[in-house]
Short mmCIF file of C-alpha atoms in Angstrom, two decimals:
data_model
loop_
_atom_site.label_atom_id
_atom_site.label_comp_id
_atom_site.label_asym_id
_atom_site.label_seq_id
_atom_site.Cartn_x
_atom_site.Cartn_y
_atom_site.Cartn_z
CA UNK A 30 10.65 17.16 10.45
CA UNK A 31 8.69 13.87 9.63
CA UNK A 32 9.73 13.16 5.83
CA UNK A 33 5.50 12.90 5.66
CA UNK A 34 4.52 16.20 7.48
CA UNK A 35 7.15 17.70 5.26
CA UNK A 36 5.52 16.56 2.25
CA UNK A 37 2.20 17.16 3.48
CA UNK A 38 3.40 20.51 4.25
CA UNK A 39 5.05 20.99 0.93
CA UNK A 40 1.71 19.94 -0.87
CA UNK A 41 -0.51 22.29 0.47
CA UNK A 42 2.26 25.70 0.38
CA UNK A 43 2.37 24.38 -3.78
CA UNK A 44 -1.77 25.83 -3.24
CA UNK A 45 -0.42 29.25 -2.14
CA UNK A 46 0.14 32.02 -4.17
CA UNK A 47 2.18 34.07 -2.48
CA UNK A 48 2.38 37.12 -4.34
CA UNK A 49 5.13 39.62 -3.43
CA UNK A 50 6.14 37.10 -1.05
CA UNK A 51 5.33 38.71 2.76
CA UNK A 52 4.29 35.95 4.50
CA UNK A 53 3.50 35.68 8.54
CA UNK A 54 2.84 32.61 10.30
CA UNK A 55 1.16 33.06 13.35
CA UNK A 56 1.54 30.78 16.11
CA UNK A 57 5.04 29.33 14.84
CA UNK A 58 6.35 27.41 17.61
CA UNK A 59 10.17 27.14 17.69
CA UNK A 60 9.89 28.46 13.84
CA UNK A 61 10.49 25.15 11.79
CA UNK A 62 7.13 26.20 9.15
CA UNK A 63 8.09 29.91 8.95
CA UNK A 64 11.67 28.66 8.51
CA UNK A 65 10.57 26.46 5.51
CA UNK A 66 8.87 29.49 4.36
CA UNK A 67 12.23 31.78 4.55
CA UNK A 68 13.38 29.24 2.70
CA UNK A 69 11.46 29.35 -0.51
CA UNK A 70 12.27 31.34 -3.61
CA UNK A 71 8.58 33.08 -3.76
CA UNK A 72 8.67 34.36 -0.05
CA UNK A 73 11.14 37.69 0.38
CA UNK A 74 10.05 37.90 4.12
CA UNK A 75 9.17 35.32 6.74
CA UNK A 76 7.71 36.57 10.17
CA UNK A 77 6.58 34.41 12.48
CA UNK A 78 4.32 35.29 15.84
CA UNK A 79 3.79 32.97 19.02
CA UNK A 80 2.62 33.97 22.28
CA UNK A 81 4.98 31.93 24.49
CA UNK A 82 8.87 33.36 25.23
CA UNK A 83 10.22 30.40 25.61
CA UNK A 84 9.43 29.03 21.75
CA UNK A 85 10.23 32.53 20.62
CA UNK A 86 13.82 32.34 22.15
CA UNK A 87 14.37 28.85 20.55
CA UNK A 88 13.00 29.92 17.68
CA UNK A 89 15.71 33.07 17.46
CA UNK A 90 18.02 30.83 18.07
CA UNK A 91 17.88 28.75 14.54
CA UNK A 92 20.58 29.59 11.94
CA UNK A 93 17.31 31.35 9.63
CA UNK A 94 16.25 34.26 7.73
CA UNK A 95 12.84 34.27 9.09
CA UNK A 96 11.69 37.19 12.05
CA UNK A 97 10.38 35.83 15.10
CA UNK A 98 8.04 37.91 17.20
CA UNK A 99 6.01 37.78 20.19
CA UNK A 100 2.37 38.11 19.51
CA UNK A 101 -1.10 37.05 20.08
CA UNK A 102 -3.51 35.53 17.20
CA UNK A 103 -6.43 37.25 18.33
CA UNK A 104 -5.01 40.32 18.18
CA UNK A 105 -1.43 41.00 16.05
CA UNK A 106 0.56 43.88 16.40
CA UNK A 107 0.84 44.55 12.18
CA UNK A 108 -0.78 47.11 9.81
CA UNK A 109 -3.91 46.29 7.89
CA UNK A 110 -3.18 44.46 4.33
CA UNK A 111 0.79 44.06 5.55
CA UNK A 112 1.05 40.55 3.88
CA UNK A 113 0.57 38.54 0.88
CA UNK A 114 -0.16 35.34 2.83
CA UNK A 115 -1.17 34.53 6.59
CA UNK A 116 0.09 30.86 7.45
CA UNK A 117 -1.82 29.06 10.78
CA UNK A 118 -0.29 25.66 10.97
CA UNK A 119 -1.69 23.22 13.54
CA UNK A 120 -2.81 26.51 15.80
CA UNK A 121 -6.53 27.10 15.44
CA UNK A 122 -7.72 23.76 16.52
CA UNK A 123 -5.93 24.86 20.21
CA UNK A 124 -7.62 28.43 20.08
CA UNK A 125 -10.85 29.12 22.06
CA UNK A 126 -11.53 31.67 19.62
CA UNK A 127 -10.57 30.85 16.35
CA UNK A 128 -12.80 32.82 14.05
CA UNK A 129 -11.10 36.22 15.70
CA UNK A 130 -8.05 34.42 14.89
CA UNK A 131 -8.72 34.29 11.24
CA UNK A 132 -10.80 38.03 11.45
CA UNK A 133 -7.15 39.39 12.62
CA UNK A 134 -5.51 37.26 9.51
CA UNK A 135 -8.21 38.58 6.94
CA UNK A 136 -7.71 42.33 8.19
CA UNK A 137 -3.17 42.21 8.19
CA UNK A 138 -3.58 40.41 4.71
CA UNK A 139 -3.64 42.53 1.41
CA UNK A 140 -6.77 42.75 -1.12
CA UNK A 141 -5.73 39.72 -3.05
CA UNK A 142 -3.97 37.75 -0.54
CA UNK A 143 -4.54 34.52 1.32
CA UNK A 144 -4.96 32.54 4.13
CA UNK A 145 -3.92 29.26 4.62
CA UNK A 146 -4.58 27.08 7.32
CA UNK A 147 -3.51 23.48 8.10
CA UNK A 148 -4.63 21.21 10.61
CA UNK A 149 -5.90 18.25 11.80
CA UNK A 150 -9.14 16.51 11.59
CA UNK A 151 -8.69 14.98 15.06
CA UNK A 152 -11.66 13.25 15.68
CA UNK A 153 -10.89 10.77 13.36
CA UNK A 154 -7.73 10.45 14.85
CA UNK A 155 -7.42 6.51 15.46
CA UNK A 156 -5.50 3.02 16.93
CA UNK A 157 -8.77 0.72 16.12
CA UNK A 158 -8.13 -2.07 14.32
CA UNK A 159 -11.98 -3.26 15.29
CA UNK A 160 -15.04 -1.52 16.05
CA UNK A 161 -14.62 -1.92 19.72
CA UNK A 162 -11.21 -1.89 19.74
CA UNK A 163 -9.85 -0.92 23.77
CA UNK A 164 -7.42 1.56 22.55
CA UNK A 165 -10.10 3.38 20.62
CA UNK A 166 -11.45 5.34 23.95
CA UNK A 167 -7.86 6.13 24.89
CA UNK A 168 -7.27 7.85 21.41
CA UNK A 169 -10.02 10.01 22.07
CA UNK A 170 -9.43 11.44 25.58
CA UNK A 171 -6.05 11.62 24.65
CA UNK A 172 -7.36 14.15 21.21
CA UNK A 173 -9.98 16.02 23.54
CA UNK A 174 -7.06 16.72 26.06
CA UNK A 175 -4.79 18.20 23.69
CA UNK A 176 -7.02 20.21 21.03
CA UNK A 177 -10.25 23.00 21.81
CA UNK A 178 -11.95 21.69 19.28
CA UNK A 179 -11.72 18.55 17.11
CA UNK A 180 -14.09 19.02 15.09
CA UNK A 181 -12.55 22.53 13.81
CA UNK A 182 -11.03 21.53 10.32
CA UNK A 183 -14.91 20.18 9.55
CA UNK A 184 -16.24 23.68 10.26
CA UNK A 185 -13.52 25.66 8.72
CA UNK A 186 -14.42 26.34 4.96
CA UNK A 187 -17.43 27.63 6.44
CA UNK A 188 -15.21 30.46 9.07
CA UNK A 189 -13.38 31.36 6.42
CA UNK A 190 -16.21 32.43 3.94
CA UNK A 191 -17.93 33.91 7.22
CA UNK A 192 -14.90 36.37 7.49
CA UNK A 193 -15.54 36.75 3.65
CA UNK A 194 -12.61 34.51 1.65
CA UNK A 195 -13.06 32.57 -0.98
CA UNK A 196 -12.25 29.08 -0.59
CA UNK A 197 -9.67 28.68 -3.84
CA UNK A 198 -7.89 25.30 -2.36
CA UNK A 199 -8.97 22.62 0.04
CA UNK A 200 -7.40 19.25 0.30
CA UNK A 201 -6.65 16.18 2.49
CA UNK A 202 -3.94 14.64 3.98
CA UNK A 203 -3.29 11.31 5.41
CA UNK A 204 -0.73 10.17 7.99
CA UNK A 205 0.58 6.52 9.30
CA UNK A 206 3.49 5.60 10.63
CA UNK A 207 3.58 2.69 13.49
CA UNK A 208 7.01 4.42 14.80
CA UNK A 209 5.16 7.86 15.43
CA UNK A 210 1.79 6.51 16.97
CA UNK A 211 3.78 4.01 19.50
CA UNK A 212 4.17 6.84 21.70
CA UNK A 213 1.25 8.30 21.15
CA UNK A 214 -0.69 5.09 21.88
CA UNK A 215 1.10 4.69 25.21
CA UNK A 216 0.94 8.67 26.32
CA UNK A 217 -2.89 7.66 25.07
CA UNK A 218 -3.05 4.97 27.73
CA UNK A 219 -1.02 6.58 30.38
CA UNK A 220 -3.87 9.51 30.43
CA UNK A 221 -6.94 7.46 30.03
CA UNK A 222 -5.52 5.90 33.22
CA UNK A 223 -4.95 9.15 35.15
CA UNK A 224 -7.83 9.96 34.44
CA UNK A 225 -9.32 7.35 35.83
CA UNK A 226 -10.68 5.28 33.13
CA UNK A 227 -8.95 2.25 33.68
CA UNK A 228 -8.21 0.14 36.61
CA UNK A 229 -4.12 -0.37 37.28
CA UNK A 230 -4.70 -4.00 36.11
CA UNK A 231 -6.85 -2.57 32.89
CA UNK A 232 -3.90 -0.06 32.12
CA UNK A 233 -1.00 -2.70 32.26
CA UNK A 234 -3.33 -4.59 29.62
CA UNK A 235 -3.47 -1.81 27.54
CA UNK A 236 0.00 -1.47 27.55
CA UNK A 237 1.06 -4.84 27.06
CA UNK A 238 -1.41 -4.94 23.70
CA UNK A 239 0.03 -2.14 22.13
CA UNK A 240 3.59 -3.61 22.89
CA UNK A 241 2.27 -7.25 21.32
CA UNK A 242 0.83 -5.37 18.31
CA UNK A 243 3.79 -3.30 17.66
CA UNK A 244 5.90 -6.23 18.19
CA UNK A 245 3.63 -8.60 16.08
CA UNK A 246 3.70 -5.70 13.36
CA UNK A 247 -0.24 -5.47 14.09
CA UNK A 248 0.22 -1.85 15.05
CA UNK A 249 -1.72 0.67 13.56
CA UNK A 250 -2.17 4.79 13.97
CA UNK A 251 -3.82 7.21 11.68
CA UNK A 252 -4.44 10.83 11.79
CA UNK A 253 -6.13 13.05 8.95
CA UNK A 254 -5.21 16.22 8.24
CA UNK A 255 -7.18 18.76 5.96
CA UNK A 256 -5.62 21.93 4.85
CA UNK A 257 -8.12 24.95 3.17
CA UNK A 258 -6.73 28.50 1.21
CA UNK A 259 -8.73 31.74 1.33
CA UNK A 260 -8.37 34.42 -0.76
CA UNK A 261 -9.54 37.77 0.21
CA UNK A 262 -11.44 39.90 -2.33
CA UNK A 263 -9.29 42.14 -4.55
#
């Protein structure tokens, strides 16, 4: 609910053309993106899928029109060309196999419809405010422990033609806010430490220099995200 993921989300559902308005978002979370989509005037049904119970109990649990299900990306329990638009929102980049991910999307969505996929670019994902900035290796280990693949928003205009869309929108999106990465930097430092990167002594350091910064109002954080439409032949 970050006013700038909101907007970043808004932009790139303004690329979408979402037809009759059947829409599916598969790996929804607790439901927040397929609730947005319930919400809009152009989508008449919002489904979302997740594998894990849990999130699809919270997620049934919001005061929305949207239909939570349990599912798996890599292999969804719907009929072929079932929806206008398939939605993967920060998912794919977390998925071992991502292109049968988007295979499964390109087969449930309609002659005509789309995907749409937004994520992050993470290995750009920074806290450098030099070239060998200290906090720099932290942001990394801290990316490579949390996504598959980093490097999957790079590659995917390329998947998506493979499984034979047409690429009709792809854009960036930038993100900053010291408030959101000062927990990030620390949880950054905290795991670069357990994992044995830095001394107990080396780790305080780091911690006390993303304090000073944030403190100081030297504090910086970026992450890029990159979102990409496919449309599948009519």
């Amino acid at each position: 609910m970050h006013p700038r993921q909101v907007e970043m989300r808004d932009r790139y559902f303004a690329d979408i053309d979402f037809g009759a308005g059947r829409v599916l978002e598969v790996g929804c979370g607790t439901g927040a993106v397929t609730d947005a989509l319930a919400a809009r005037t152009d989508v008449s049904t919002a489904i979302g899928v997740d594998p894990s119970p849990h999130f699809i109990e919270l997620a049934r649990a919001r005061d929305t029109n949207a239909t939570f299900e349990l599912g798996d990306a890599c292999a969804l329990d719907h009929d072929d060309d079932s929806f206008d638009v398939v939605v993967f929102h920060t998912v794919l980049c977390h998925l071992p196999d991502p292109d049968t991910a988007i295979a499964e999307a390109v087969r449930v969505v309609h002659p005509g419809g789309q995907v749409a996929i937004f994520d992050g670019d993470y290995c750009s994902t920074t806290l450098s405010l030099s070239p060998d900035d200290p906090l720099a290796p932290c942001a990394r280990e801290y990316m490579a422990a949390n996504c598959h693949d980093l490097w999957f928003m790079r590659t995917c205009p390329c998947r998506l033609r493979n499984a034979g869309l047409e690429i009709v929108s792809s854009l960036l999106h930038g993100f900053t806010d010291p408030d959101y990465f000062l927990p990030f930097a620390e949880r950054a430092v905290d795991l670069y430490h357990a994992l044995g990167n830095a001394t107990d002594e080396e780790a305080r350091a780091l911690r006390d220099e993303v304090a000073r910064r944030y403190r100081a109002g030297e504090f910086y954080g970026h992450m890029l995200y990159a979102s990409h439409i496919g449309q599948k032949a009519a």
